[in-house]
XYZ file of N, CA and C in Angstrom:
462
model
N 0.800 -1.218 -0.004
C 0.008 0.008 -0.017
C 0.878 1.273 0.020
N 1.971 1.303 0.829
C 2.817 2.442 0.900
C 3.507 2.656 -0.444
N 3.962 1.545 -1.069
C 4.602 1.711 -2.356
C 3.654 2.284 -3.418
N 2.369 1.789 -3.343
C 1.451 2.302 -4.368
C 1.137 3.733 -4.123
N 1.001 4.085 -2.873
C 0.742 5.530 -2.553
C 1.937 6.388 -2.930
N 3.169 5.916 -2.692
C 4.356 6.627 -3.052
C 4.420 6.839 -4.559
N 4.178 5.789 -5.327
C 4.151 5.850 -6.780
C 3.075 6.814 -7.302
N 1.916 6.816 -6.670
C 0.901 7.760 -7.004
C 1.350 9.177 -6.792
N 1.943 9.466 -5.588
C 2.468 10.771 -5.339
C 3.503 11.246 -6.280
N 4.409 10.348 -6.697
C 5.454 10.718 -7.642
C 4.808 11.061 -9.008
N 3.759 10.231 -9.386
C 3.081 10.487 -10.663
C 2.374 11.772 -10.655
N 1.714 12.170 -9.485
C 1.043 13.433 -9.391
C 2.098 14.593 -9.529
N 3.235 14.424 -8.859
C 4.295 15.415 -8.950
C 4.752 15.573 -10.373
N 4.961 14.538 -11.086
C 5.383 14.539 -12.460
C 4.400 15.300 -13.316
N 3.130 14.995 -13.113
C 2.097 15.644 -13.955
C 2.032 17.098 -13.674
N 2.080 17.472 -12.424
C 2.082 18.949 -12.034
C 3.270 19.689 -12.653
N 4.498 19.088 -12.533
C 5.627 19.738 -13.080
C 5.611 19.775 -14.624
N 4.938 18.794 -15.246
C 4.916 18.728 -16.701
C 3.893 19.772 -17.313
N 2.853 20.136 -16.615
C 1.849 21.056 -17.161
C 2.073 22.461 -16.752
N 3.129 22.770 -16.055
C 3.430 24.148 -15.581
C 3.739 25.012 -16.872
N 3.454 26.291 -16.778
C 3.765 27.159 -17.903
C 5.263 27.219 -18.175
N 5.669 27.402 -19.447
C 7.076 27.328 -19.830
C 7.763 28.660 -19.687
N 7.036 29.751 -19.684
C 7.673 31.074 -19.589
C 6.825 31.992 -18.692
N 7.478 33.019 -18.218
C 6.775 33.940 -17.368
C 7.395 35.349 -17.502
N 6.575 36.326 -17.312
C 7.048 37.668 -17.478
C 7.670 38.200 -16.126
N 7.050 37.819 -15.024
C 7.421 38.384 -13.737
C 7.662 37.207 -12.756
N 8.567 37.499 -11.801
C 8.824 36.563 -10.763
C 7.752 36.736 -9.585
N 7.397 35.680 -8.962
C 6.451 35.753 -7.855
C 7.171 35.928 -6.521
N 6.658 36.808 -5.731
C 7.147 36.881 -4.372
C 6.005 36.473 -3.408
N 4.976 35.923 -3.945
C 3.840 35.459 -3.193
C 3.954 33.950 -2.856
N 3.105 33.446 -2.008
C 3.081 32.041 -1.709
C 2.582 31.353 -2.990
N 3.181 30.161 -3.313
C 2.682 29.532 -4.543
C 1.137 29.185 -4.448
N 0.490 29.266 -5.613
C -0.913 29.087 -5.600
C -1.289 27.601 -5.818
N -0.395 26.787 -6.299
C -0.661 25.398 -6.534
C 0.147 24.554 -5.550
N -0.545 23.739 -4.778
C 0.186 22.866 -3.860
C -0.513 21.525 -3.768
N 0.325 20.501 -3.632
C -0.166 19.093 -3.430
C 0.429 18.622 -2.118
N -0.407 18.057 -1.255
C 0.126 17.574 0.031
C -0.467 16.172 0.305
N 0.396 15.179 0.194
C 0.001 13.875 0.621
C 0.776 13.586 1.913
N 0.096 13.706 3.109
C 0.771 13.648 4.365
C 1.653 12.419 4.539
N 2.932 12.691 4.976
C 3.869 11.630 5.168
C 4.498 11.056 3.913
N 4.113 11.641 2.750
C 4.624 11.090 1.506
C 5.306 12.275 0.709
N 4.605 13.255 0.329
C 5.160 14.326 -0.522
C 4.392 15.624 -0.376
N 5.114 16.746 -0.522
C 4.501 18.074 -0.532
C 5.098 18.833 -1.785
N 4.343 19.312 -2.636
C 4.789 19.980 -3.860
C 4.170 21.347 -3.840
N 5.071 22.351 -4.157
C 4.579 23.711 -4.180
C 5.067 24.339 -5.552
N 4.118 24.852 -6.311
C 4.364 25.335 -7.682
C 4.050 26.826 -7.794
N 4.947 27.608 -8.317
C 4.722 29.025 -8.523
C 4.023 29.188 -9.846
N 2.730 29.611 -9.857
C 2.034 29.813 -11.136
C 1.151 30.996 -10.997
N 1.065 31.888 -11.984
C 1.660 31.817 -13.287
C 3.108 32.271 -13.272
N 3.589 32.914 -12.252
C 4.911 33.434 -12.257
C 5.844 32.557 -11.414
N 7.126 32.813 -11.594
C 8.138 31.995 -10.884
C 8.767 32.755 -9.778
N 9.520 32.051 -8.850
C 10.192 32.648 -7.733
C 11.564 33.067 -8.172
N 11.931 34.379 -8.041
C 13.233 34.813 -8.515
C 14.211 34.612 -7.340
N 15.333 33.999 -7.685
C 16.415 33.797 -6.709
C 17.534 34.720 -7.123
N 17.786 35.774 -6.310
C 18.732 36.792 -6.588
C 20.089 36.501 -5.888
N 21.185 36.729 -6.651
C 22.486 36.475 -6.094
C 22.707 37.297 -4.822
N 23.190 36.602 -3.745
C 23.483 37.291 -2.517
C 22.336 37.434 -1.571
N 21.151 37.104 -2.009
C 19.977 37.210 -1.131
C 19.396 35.763 -0.907
N 19.713 35.109 0.265
C 19.165 33.744 0.494
C 17.631 33.828 0.542
N 17.042 32.830 -0.093
C 15.599 32.681 -0.140
C 15.185 31.341 0.433
N 14.205 31.420 1.401
C 13.737 30.169 2.133
C 12.696 29.483 1.269
N 12.860 28.221 1.067
C 11.856 27.402 0.455
C 11.039 26.804 1.592
N 9.852 27.362 1.808
C 9.060 27.107 2.995
C 8.055 25.917 2.717
N 7.757 25.194 3.758
C 6.663 24.283 3.723
C 5.449 25.050 4.177
N 4.594 25.424 3.245
C 3.542 26.365 3.585
C 2.367 25.649 4.306
N 2.495 24.312 4.487
C 1.432 23.626 5.244
C 1.691 23.643 6.744
N 2.834 24.245 7.180
C 3.147 24.365 8.572
C 3.157 25.888 8.962
N 2.877 26.145 10.215
C 2.835 27.523 10.612
C 4.198 28.189 10.630
N 5.284 27.408 10.796
C 6.621 27.966 10.882
C 7.349 28.017 9.549
N 6.813 27.227 8.566
C 7.521 27.102 7.287
C 8.628 26.092 7.298
N 8.850 25.430 8.424
C 9.918 24.430 8.472
C 9.351 23.111 7.972
N 10.252 22.217 7.501
C 9.941 20.918 7.017
C 9.998 19.969 8.218
N 8.836 19.434 8.603
C 8.776 18.506 9.755
C 9.093 17.102 9.254
N 10.206 16.566 9.704
C 10.643 15.247 9.230
C 10.446 14.212 10.430
N 9.576 13.225 10.237
C 9.366 12.241 11.333
C 10.621 11.323 11.436
N 10.766 10.725 12.636
C 11.833 9.785 12.857
C 11.698 8.640 11.906
N 12.858 8.168 11.405
C 12.874 7.070 10.543
C 12.598 7.340 9.049
N 12.310 8.625 8.713
C 12.085 9.048 7.387
C 13.247 9.873 6.828
N 13.649 9.612 5.611
C 14.645 10.457 4.925
C 13.878 11.618 4.320
N 14.620 12.546 3.677
C 13.993 13.712 3.113
C 14.658 14.013 1.789
N 13.902 14.151 0.733
C 14.419 14.585 -0.580
C 13.872 15.920 -0.961
N 14.773 16.790 -1.247
C 14.429 18.120 -1.755
C 14.575 18.099 -3.285
N 13.475 18.471 -3.978
C 13.611 18.526 -5.447
C 13.122 19.907 -5.846
N 13.982 20.603 -6.650
C 13.725 21.980 -7.043
C 13.824 21.986 -8.535
N 12.797 22.498 -9.287
C 12.864 22.625 -10.715
C 13.057 24.116 -10.979
N 14.035 24.354 -11.857
C 14.525 25.753 -12.217
C 14.023 26.087 -13.634
N 14.367 27.359 -13.979
C 13.846 27.803 -15.322
C 14.585 27.129 -16.455
N 15.799 26.628 -16.226
C 16.513 25.855 -17.299
C 17.640 25.084 -16.598
N 18.146 24.055 -17.310
C 19.279 23.210 -16.723
C 20.524 23.979 -16.545
N 21.412 23.405 -15.769
C 22.744 23.929 -15.504
C 22.725 25.226 -14.702
N 21.667 25.339 -13.825
C 21.632 26.475 -12.852
C 22.433 26.089 -11.663
N 23.335 27.011 -11.286
C 24.119 26.734 -10.007
C 23.541 27.562 -8.882
N 23.241 26.839 -7.807
C 22.676 27.479 -6.591
C 23.360 26.997 -5.366
N 23.493 27.849 -4.354
C 23.971 27.414 -3.036
C 22.769 26.938 -2.294
N 22.750 25.604 -1.928
C 21.605 25.039 -1.257
C 22.075 24.781 0.192
N 21.218 25.142 1.175
C 21.554 24.952 2.591
C 20.321 24.315 3.269
N 20.513 23.152 3.866
C 19.490 22.465 4.609
C 19.980 22.355 6.023
N 19.345 22.971 6.966
C 19.796 22.997 8.337
C 18.730 22.447 9.270
N 19.223 21.611 10.226
C 18.335 21.116 11.291
C 17.999 22.205 12.248
N 16.690 22.404 12.483
C 16.220 23.444 13.461
C 16.340 22.790 14.849
N 16.326 21.499 14.982
C 16.380 20.771 16.254
C 17.800 20.850 16.847
N 18.786 20.491 16.045
C 20.208 20.399 16.545
C 21.062 21.575 16.013
N 20.603 22.320 15.029
C 21.397 23.379 14.482
C 22.444 22.957 13.480
N 22.509 21.586 13.266
C 23.531 21.053 12.406
C 23.194 21.284 10.890
N 24.178 21.546 10.086
C 23.960 21.625 8.689
C 23.841 20.238 8.093
N 22.774 19.946 7.432
C 22.525 18.598 6.782
C 23.065 18.587 5.413
N 23.015 19.819 4.747
C 23.571 19.863 3.368
C 23.976 21.407 3.174
N 25.099 21.624 2.591
C 25.538 22.965 2.334
C 26.566 22.883 1.176
N 26.081 23.200 -0.028
C 26.949 23.076 -1.149
C 26.432 23.839 -2.365
N 27.283 24.106 -3.311
C 26.772 24.675 -4.584
C 26.431 23.494 -5.442
N 25.173 23.518 -5.972
C 24.661 22.444 -6.670
C 24.273 22.923 -8.087
N 24.679 22.216 -9.114
C 24.281 22.576 -10.512
C 23.175 21.625 -10.937
N 22.067 22.170 -11.361
C 20.869 21.394 -11.724
C 21.096 20.582 -13.011
N 20.441 19.517 -13.144
C 20.426 18.715 -14.386
C 19.100 19.022 -15.044
N 18.740 18.205 -16.063
C 17.426 18.368 -16.704
C 16.289 18.116 -15.789
N 16.526 17.401 -14.659
C 15.510 17.074 -13.723
C 15.520 18.081 -12.541
N 16.347 19.094 -12.642
C 16.442 20.126 -11.533
C 17.413 19.672 -10.499
N 17.251 20.176 -9.331
C 18.126 19.900 -8.193
C 17.470 18.819 -7.344
N 18.186 17.746 -7.046
C 17.676 16.617 -6.215
C 18.681 16.400 -5.134
N 18.348 16.564 -3.890
C 19.194 16.283 -2.770
C 18.514 15.366 -1.782
N 19.206 14.311 -1.370
C 18.612 13.346 -0.420
C 19.329 13.466 0.946
N 18.539 13.586 2.040
C 19.042 13.563 3.384
C 18.672 12.298 4.060
N 19.626 11.493 4.600
C 19.280 10.236 5.173
C 18.344 10.396 6.416
N 17.672 9.232 6.746
C 16.722 9.200 7.868
C 17.491 9.334 9.184
N 16.772 9.838 10.174
C 17.390 10.024 11.534
C 16.514 9.199 12.515
N 17.016 8.997 13.656
C 16.307 8.222 14.713
C 15.405 9.095 15.496
N 15.319 10.391 15.246
C 14.443 11.345 15.984
C 13.718 12.234 14.998
N 12.647 12.846 15.512
C 11.911 13.807 14.750
C 12.799 15.030 14.574
N 12.756 15.712 13.386
C 13.596 16.864 13.179
C 12.734 17.862 12.336
N 13.196 19.098 12.311
C 12.633 20.129 11.484
C 13.809 20.734 10.689
N 13.575 20.871 9.363
C 14.635 21.466 8.488
C 14.182 22.813 8.008
N 15.180 23.677 7.869
C 15.002 24.951 7.192
C 15.784 24.910 5.882
N 15.161 25.181 4.736
C 15.822 25.082 3.473
C 15.967 26.426 2.871
N 17.202 26.861 2.549
C 17.437 28.121 1.890
C 18.246 27.883 0.613
N 18.026 28.717 -0.386
C 18.767 28.727 -1.594
C 19.216 30.113 -1.936
N 20.363 30.211 -2.611
C 20.936 31.438 -3.060
C 21.553 31.225 -4.421
N 21.337 32.182 -5.376
C 21.872 32.050 -6.702
C 23.414 32.103 -6.617
N 24.031 31.347 -7.441
C 25.523 31.384 -7.539
C 25.866 32.140 -8.850
N 26.045 33.394 -8.748
C 26.344 34.211 -9.924
C 25.171 35.071 -10.347
N 24.449 34.729 -11.404
C 23.317 35.479 -11.872
C 21.953 35.008 -11.260
N 20.967 35.830 -11.374
C 19.687 35.489 -10.816
C 19.009 34.301 -11.640
N 18.239 33.555 -10.961
C 17.514 32.453 -11.632
C 16.131 32.421 -11.111
N 15.289 31.572 -11.761
C 13.903 31.429 -11.324
C 13.631 29.958 -10.973
N 12.767 29.793 -9.862
C 12.377 28.495 -9.460
C 10.950 28.295 -9.910
N 10.679 27.215 -10.652
C 9.325 26.929 -11.064
C 8.534 26.273 -10.002
N 9.156 25.321 -9.328
C 8.444 24.552 -8.242
C 9.469 23.846 -7.341
N 9.052 23.420 -6.155
C 9.894 22.649 -5.324
C 9.036 21.677 -4.558
N 9.674 20.596 -4.158
C 8.926 19.471 -3.424
C 9.794 18.957 -2.312
N 9.133 18.529 -1.185
C 9.759 17.815 -0.203
C 9.190 16.395 -0.195
N 9.994 15.393 -0.325
C 9.539 13.986 -0.459
C 10.026 13.260 0.786
N 9.206 12.550 1.468
C 9.616 11.696 2.593
C 9.966 10.375 2.082
N 11.182 9.879 2.470
C 11.716 8.625 1.978
C 11.732 7.578 3.020
N 11.385 6.387 2.642
C 11.482 5.182 3.573
C 12.774 4.522 3.232
N 13.616 4.347 4.270
C 14.828 3.683 4.056
C 14.863 2.359 4.768
């Protein structure tokens, strides 16, 4: 049942990302208007009709808008996958994923996107944790079309 639900969630994510508009005149500074939330499986946030502009030198938080704090709540025993789709491939961004519980950096690196965007996996922990995710452009400004937090079973 879990595998079927997970496959369904991935299919829904793929469909949402495939039908998003290809171009946009302005960047969005608002909360994304399209969201999919399958509790314990996946949360997808899509900026439509505009994209989120990531400006060099200005860190931008990718918030979980289903929580009051914007932090990603990760249950014990679950891994976390961050997936970000950008306006085009080969976008370099500084990605920072920090534990709110321990203060430890879970991921901090410049990442260059592929055709599938940016995909970063954080292994499961033995305790509940909250993550804060920020991105910063590396060089020129870029646009984020959508982002997702996927809970992984290891």
